[in-house]
Coordinates of C-alpha atoms in Angstrom, one line a residue:
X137 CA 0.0 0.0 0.0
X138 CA 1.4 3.3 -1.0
X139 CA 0.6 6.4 1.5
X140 CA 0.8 9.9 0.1
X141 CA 1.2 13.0 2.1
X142 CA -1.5 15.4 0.0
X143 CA -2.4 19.2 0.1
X144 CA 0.6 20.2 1.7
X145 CA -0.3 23.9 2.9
X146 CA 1.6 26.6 5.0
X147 CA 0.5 29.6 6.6
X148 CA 2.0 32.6 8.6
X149 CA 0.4 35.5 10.8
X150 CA 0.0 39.0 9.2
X151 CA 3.5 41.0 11.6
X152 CA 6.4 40.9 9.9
X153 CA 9.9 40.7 11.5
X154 CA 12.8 42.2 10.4
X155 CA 16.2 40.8 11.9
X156 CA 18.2 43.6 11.9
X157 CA 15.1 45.7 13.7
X158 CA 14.2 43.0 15.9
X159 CA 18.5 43.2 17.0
X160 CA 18.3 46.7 17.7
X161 CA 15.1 46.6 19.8
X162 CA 17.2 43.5 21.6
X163 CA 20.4 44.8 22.4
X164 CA 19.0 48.6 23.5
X165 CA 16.9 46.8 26.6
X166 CA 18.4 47.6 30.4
X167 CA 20.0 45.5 32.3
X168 CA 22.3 43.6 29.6
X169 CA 25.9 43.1 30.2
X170 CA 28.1 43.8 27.4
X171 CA 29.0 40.6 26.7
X172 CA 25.6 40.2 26.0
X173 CA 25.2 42.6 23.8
X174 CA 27.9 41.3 21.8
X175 CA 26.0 38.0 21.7
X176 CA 22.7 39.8 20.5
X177 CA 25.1 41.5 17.9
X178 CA 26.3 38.2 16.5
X179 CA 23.6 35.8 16.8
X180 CA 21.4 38.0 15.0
X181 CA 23.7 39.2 12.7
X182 CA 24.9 35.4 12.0
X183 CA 21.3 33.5 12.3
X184 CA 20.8 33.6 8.6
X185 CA 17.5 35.3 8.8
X186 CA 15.9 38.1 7.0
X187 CA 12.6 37.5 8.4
X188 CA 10.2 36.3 10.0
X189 CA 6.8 36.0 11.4
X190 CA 4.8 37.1 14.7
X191 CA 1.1 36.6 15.9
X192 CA 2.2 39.3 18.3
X193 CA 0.8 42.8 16.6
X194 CA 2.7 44.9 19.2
X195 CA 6.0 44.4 17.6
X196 CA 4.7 45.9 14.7
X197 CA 6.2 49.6 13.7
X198 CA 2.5 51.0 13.8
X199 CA 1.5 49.6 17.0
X200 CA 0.5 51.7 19.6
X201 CA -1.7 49.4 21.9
X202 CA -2.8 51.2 25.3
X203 CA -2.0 48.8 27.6
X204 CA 1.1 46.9 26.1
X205 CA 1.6 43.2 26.8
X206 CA 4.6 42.5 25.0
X207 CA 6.6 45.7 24.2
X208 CA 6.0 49.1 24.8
X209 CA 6.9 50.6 21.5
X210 CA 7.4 54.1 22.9
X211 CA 9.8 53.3 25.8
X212 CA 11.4 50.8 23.5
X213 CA 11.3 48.4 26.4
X214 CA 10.3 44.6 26.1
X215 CA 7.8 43.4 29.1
X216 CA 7.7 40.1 30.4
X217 CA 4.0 39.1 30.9
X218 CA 3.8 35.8 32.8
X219 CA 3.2 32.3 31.3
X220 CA -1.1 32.9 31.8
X221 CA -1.1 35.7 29.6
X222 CA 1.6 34.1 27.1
X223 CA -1.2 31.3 27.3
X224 CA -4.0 32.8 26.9
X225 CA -2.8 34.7 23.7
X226 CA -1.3 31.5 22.3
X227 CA -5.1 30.2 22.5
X228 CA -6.3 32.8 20.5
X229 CA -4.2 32.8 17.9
X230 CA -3.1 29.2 17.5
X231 CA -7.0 28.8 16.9
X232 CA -7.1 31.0 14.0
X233 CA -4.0 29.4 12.5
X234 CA -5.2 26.0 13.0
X235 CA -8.3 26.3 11.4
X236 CA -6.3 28.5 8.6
X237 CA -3.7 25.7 8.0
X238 CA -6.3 22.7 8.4
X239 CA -8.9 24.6 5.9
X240 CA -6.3 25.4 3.7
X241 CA -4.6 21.6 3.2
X242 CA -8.2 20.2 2.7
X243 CA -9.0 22.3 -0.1
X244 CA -5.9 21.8 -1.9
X245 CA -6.5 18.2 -1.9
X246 CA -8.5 17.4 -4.9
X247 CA -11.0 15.0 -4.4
X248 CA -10.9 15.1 -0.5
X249 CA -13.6 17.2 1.4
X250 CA -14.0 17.4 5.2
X251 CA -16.6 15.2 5.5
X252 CA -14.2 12.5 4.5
X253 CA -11.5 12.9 7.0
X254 CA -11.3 10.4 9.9
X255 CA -8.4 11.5 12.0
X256 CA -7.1 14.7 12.9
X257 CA -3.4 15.0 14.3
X258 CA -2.3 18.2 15.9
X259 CA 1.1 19.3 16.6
X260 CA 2.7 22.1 19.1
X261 CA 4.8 22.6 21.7
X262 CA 4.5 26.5 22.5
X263 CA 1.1 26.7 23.9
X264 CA -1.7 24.3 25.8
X265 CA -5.2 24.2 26.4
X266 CA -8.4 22.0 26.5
X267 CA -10.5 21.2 24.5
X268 CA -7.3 21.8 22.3
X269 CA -7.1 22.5 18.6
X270 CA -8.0 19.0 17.8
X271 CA -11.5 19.3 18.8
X272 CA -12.0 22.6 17.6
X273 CA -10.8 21.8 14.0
X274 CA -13.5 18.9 13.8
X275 CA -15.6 21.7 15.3
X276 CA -15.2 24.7 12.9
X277 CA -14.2 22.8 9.9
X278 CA -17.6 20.3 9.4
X279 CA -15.7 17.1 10.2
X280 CA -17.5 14.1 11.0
X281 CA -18.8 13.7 14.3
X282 CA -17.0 10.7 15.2
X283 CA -13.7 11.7 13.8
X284 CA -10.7 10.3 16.0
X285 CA -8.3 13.2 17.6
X286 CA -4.5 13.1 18.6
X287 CA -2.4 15.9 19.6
X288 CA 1.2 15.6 20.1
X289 CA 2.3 18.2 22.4
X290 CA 5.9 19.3 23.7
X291 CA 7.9 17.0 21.7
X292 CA 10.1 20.3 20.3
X293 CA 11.3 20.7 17.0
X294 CA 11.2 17.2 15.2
X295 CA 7.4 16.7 16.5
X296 CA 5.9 16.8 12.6
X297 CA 7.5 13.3 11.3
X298 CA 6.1 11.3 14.6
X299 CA 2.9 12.8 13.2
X300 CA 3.5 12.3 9.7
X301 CA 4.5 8.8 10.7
X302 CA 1.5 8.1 13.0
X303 CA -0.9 9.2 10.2
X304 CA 0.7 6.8 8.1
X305 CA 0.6 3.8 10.0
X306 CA -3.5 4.6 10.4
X307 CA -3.3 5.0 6.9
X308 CA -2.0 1.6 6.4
X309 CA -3.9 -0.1 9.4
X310 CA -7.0 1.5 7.8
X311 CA -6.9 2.0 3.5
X312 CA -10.0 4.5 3.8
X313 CA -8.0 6.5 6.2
X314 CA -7.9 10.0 5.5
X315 CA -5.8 11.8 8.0
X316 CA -5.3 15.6 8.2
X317 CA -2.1 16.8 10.3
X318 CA -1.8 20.2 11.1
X319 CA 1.4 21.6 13.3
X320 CA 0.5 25.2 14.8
X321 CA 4.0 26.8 17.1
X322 CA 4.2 30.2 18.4
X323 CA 7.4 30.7 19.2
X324 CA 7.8 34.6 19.8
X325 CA 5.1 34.3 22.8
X326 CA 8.2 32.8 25.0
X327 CA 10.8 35.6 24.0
X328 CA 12.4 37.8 26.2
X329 CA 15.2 40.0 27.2
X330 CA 18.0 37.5 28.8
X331 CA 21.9 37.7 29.6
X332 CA 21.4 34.4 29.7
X333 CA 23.2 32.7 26.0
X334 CA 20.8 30.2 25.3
X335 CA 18.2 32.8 25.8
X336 CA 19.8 34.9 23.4
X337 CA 20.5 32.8 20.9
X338 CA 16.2 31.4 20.8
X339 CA 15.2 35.4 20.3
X340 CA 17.6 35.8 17.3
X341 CA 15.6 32.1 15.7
X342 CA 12.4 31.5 16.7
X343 CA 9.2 32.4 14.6
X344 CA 5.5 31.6 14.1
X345 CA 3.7 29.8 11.7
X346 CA 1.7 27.0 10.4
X347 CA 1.8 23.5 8.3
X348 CA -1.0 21.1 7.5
X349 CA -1.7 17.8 5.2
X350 CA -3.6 15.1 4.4
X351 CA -1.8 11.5 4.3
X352 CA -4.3 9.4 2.7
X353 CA -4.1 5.6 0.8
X354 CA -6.0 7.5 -1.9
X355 CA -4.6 8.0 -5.1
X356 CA -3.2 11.5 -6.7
X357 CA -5.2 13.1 -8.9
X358 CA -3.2 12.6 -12.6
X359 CA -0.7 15.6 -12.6
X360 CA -1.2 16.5 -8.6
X361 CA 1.9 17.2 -6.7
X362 CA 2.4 15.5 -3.9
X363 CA 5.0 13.1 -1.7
X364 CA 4.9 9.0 -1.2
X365 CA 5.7 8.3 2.4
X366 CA 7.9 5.5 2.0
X367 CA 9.4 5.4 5.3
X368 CA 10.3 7.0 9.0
X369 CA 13.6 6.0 11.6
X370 CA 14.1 7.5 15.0
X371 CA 17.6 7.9 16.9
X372 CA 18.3 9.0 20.7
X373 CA 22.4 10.3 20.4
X374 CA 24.2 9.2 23.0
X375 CA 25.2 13.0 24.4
X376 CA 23.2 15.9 24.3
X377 CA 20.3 15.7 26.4
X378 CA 21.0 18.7 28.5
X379 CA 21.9 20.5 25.1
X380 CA 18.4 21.5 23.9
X381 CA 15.6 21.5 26.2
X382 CA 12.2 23.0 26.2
X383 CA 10.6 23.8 30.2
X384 CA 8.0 25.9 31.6
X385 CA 8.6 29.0 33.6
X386 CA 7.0 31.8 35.2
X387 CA 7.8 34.1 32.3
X388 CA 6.7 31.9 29.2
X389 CA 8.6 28.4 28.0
X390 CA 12.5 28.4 28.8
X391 CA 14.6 26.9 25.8
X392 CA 17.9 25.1 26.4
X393 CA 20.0 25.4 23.0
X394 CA 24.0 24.9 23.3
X395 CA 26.3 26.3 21.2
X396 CA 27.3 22.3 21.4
X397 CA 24.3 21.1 19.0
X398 CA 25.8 21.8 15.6
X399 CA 28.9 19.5 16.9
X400 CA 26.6 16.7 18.3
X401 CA 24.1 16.6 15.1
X402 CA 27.7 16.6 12.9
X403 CA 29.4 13.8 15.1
X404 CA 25.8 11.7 14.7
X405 CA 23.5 12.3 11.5
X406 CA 25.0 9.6 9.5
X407 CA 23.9 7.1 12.7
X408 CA 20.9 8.7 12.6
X409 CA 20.1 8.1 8.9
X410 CA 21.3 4.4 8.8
X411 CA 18.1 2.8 10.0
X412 CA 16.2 5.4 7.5
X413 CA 18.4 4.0 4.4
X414 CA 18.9 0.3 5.6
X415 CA 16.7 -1.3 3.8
X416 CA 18.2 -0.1 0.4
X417 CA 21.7 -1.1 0.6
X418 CA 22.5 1.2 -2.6
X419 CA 21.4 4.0 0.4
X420 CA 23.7 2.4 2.5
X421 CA 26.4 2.3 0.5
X422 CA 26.6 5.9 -0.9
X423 CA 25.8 7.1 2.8
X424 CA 29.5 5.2 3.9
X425 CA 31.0 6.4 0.9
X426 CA 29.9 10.1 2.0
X427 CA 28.0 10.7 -1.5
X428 CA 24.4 10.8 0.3
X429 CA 24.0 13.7 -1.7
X430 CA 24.7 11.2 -5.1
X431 CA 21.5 8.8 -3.6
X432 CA 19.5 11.2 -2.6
X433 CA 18.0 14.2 -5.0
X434 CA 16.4 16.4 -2.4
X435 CA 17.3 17.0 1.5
X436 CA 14.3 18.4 3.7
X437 CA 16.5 19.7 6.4
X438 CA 15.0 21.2 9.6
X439 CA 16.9 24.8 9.8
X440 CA 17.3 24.6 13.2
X441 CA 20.1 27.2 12.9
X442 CA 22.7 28.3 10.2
X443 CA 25.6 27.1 11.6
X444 CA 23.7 23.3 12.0
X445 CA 23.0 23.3 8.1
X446 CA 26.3 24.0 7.6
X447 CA 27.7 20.8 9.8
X448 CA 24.6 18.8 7.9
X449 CA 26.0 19.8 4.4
X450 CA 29.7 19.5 5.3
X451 CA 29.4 16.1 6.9
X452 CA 26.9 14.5 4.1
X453 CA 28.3 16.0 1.1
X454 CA 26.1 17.7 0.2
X455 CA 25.5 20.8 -2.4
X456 CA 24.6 24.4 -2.0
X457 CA 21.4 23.4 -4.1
X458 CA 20.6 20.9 -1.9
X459 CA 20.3 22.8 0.5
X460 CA 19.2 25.9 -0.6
X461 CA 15.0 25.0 0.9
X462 CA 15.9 24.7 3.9
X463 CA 18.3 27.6 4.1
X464 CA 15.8 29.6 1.8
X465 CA 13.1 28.9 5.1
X466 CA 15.9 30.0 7.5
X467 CA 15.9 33.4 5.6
X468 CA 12.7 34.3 5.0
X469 CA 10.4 32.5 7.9
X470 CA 13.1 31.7 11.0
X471 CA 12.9 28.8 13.1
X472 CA 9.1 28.0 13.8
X473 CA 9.9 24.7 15.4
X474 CA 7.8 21.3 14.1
X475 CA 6.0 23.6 11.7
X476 CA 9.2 24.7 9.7
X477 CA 9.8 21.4 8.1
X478 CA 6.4 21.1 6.7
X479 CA 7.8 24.9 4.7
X480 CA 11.0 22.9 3.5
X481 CA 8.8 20.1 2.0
X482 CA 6.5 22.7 0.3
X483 CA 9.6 24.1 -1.1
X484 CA 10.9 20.9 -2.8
X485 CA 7.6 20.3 -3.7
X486 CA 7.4 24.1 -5.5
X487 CA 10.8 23.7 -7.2
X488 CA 10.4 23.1 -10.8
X489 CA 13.9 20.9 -10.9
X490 CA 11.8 18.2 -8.8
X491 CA 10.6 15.3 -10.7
X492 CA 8.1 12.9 -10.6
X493 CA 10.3 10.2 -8.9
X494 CA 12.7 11.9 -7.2
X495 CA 13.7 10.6 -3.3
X496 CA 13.8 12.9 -0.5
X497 CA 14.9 12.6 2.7
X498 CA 13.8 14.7 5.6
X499 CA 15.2 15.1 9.2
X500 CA 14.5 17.1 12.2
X501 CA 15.9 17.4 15.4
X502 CA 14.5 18.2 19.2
X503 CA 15.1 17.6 22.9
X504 CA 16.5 14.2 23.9
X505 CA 18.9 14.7 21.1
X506 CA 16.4 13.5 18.7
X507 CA 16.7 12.9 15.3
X508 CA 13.8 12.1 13.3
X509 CA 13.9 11.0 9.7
X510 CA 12.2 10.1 6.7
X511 CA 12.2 9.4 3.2
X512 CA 9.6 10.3 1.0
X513 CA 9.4 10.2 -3.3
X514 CA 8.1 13.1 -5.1
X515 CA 5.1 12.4 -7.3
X516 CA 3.3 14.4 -10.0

């Protein structure tokens, strides 16, 4: 049985970021040593990024709210509102984008209405609440009464391929399956002025935005664009689990990312891509011979920084081409954490130089260290 991941759709809220603004706001706040500033300065000014995207309207230029939340344009100073209001605004607008994304995949899916979807999978890590987004998708979007709900929640950056892989194995356990996963993350609600490096380096990264799909047993429509799931492989590295974390705090979600996770995703992505290519030993045997790049036509990459694309592309071969989606999402939409891999797919999937055929492998990386994989072949 063949499982295709349909309709692939991405949205972003309306506030556009602008890195070099977003630096300057940054480094001017009280309080920062000037080592930190010298952090701001490069991690910003290193990141990658050109823009990216905010559901939070106050850091617009033309904002002038009465009561700021956020930041307080005029002062130039950035508040720190406590996790409850971080919360409450997450539940407001990861609702809209939800039901954006979700809407938006279904309709792009020819032949495939919402009446015919039996499973909704959710995805996020930067916000909570109950009922969550599953439930309110099979409210506001018409799905059947008795559709079956699954959120996957906290799992950090990698969290879409355990949901891409999840809908597929219902796909297969069930061939009328149709599944629709949508991952929603709002990154900038947990920013904040920090000497604190790790701190520092999230604000210069993380963004907001939205991916959704249908992975269905149902065939294309001739000439539709869209991706076989062929297969998904999980590793734990060995070191690294204090090296990217994700907790709650008083003042929003606390992230835990080491200047030592470029080194540890160098030292182990060809471990973590040998159970993924295993069962093709032609896989195997260009990923020993370090011409991955040979085997594989397209690399869905999650651009969890710059400076880790560059250890992925240096230690797999790879060329700039390769990886020019995922550092083409860096630049224009940030990091928005499990959503920002569903963008890199969308942009293989956009690029007139893929074919009908083509393999792709995709890999994303979270809290544990995690690496999640999978390999996929472009059709249409």
């Amino acid at each position: 049985m063949t499982v295709a991941l349909r309709g692939l759709s991405t949205v972003v809220p309306p506030t556009v970021l602008v890195q070099p603004e977003v630096r300057d706001v940054f480094a001017a706040q009280e309080g920062l040593s000037r080592l930190s500033q010298r952090i701001i300065s490069t991690s910003f000014d290193v990141s990658g990024i050109e823009t990216r995207y905010t559901v939070l309207g106050e850091l617009s230029r033309d904002a002038h709210p009465d009561e700021p939340v956020f930041f307080d344009i005029d002062s130039g100073e950035l508040l720190l509102p406590g996790t409850k209001a971080r919360n409450e605004l997450y539940i407001e607008h990861a609702t809209r984008l939800y039901l954006d994304a979700g809407r938006a995949a279904i309709e792009a899916t020819p032949g495939v209405e919402a009446s015919d979807v039996t499973h909704v999978i959710t995805v996020s890590c930067t916000g909570f609440y109950a009922p969550g987004p599953d439930y309110v998708i099979a409210r506001d979007l018409g799905l059947p009464a008795g559709v079956q709900r699954f959120h996957l929640g906290f799992m950090g950056c990698y969290a879409s391929i355990p949901a891409l892989r999840l809908a597929k194995q219902l796909c297969e356990a069930d061939a009328s399956a149709v599944v629709l996963v949508v991952s929603v993350e709002l990154c900038t609600l947990h920013l904040r002025s920090s000497n604190d490096p790790d701190t520092i380096v999230a604000s210069s990264l993380f963004a907001d935005g939205a991916g959704a799909a249908i992975v269905t047993a149902r065939e294309p429509e001739p000439g539709e664009r869209a991706f076989d799931l062929d297969r998904f492989a999980t590793r734990i590295t060995p070191v690294g689990e204090g090296d990217m974390a994700w907790k709650i705090g008083d003042h929003g979600f606390e992230m835990v990312l080491s200047t030592a996770v470029p080194a540890i995703i160098g030292e182990h992505i060809t471990g973590a891509l040998e159970p993924l290519f295993a069962p093709e030993p032609a896989l195997v045997d260009a990923l020993s011979a370090d011409a991955s790049g040979d085997a594989i036509e397209h690399w869905a990459i999650h651009p969890g920084g710059r400076s880790i694309l560059d250890k992925v592309e240096a230690r797999l071969a790879l060329s700039e081409a390769q990886l020019l989606p995922a550092r083409d999402t860096l630049r224009d939409f940030g990091n928005m954490s499990s959503a920002t891999v569903l963008f890199v797919l969308r942009r293989i999937l956009d690029d007139a130089a893929s074919a009908d055929g083509d393999r792709v492998a995709a890999m994303a990386f979270g809290p544990g260290l995690t690496v999640e994989t999978a390999l996929l072949t472009v059709r249409g």
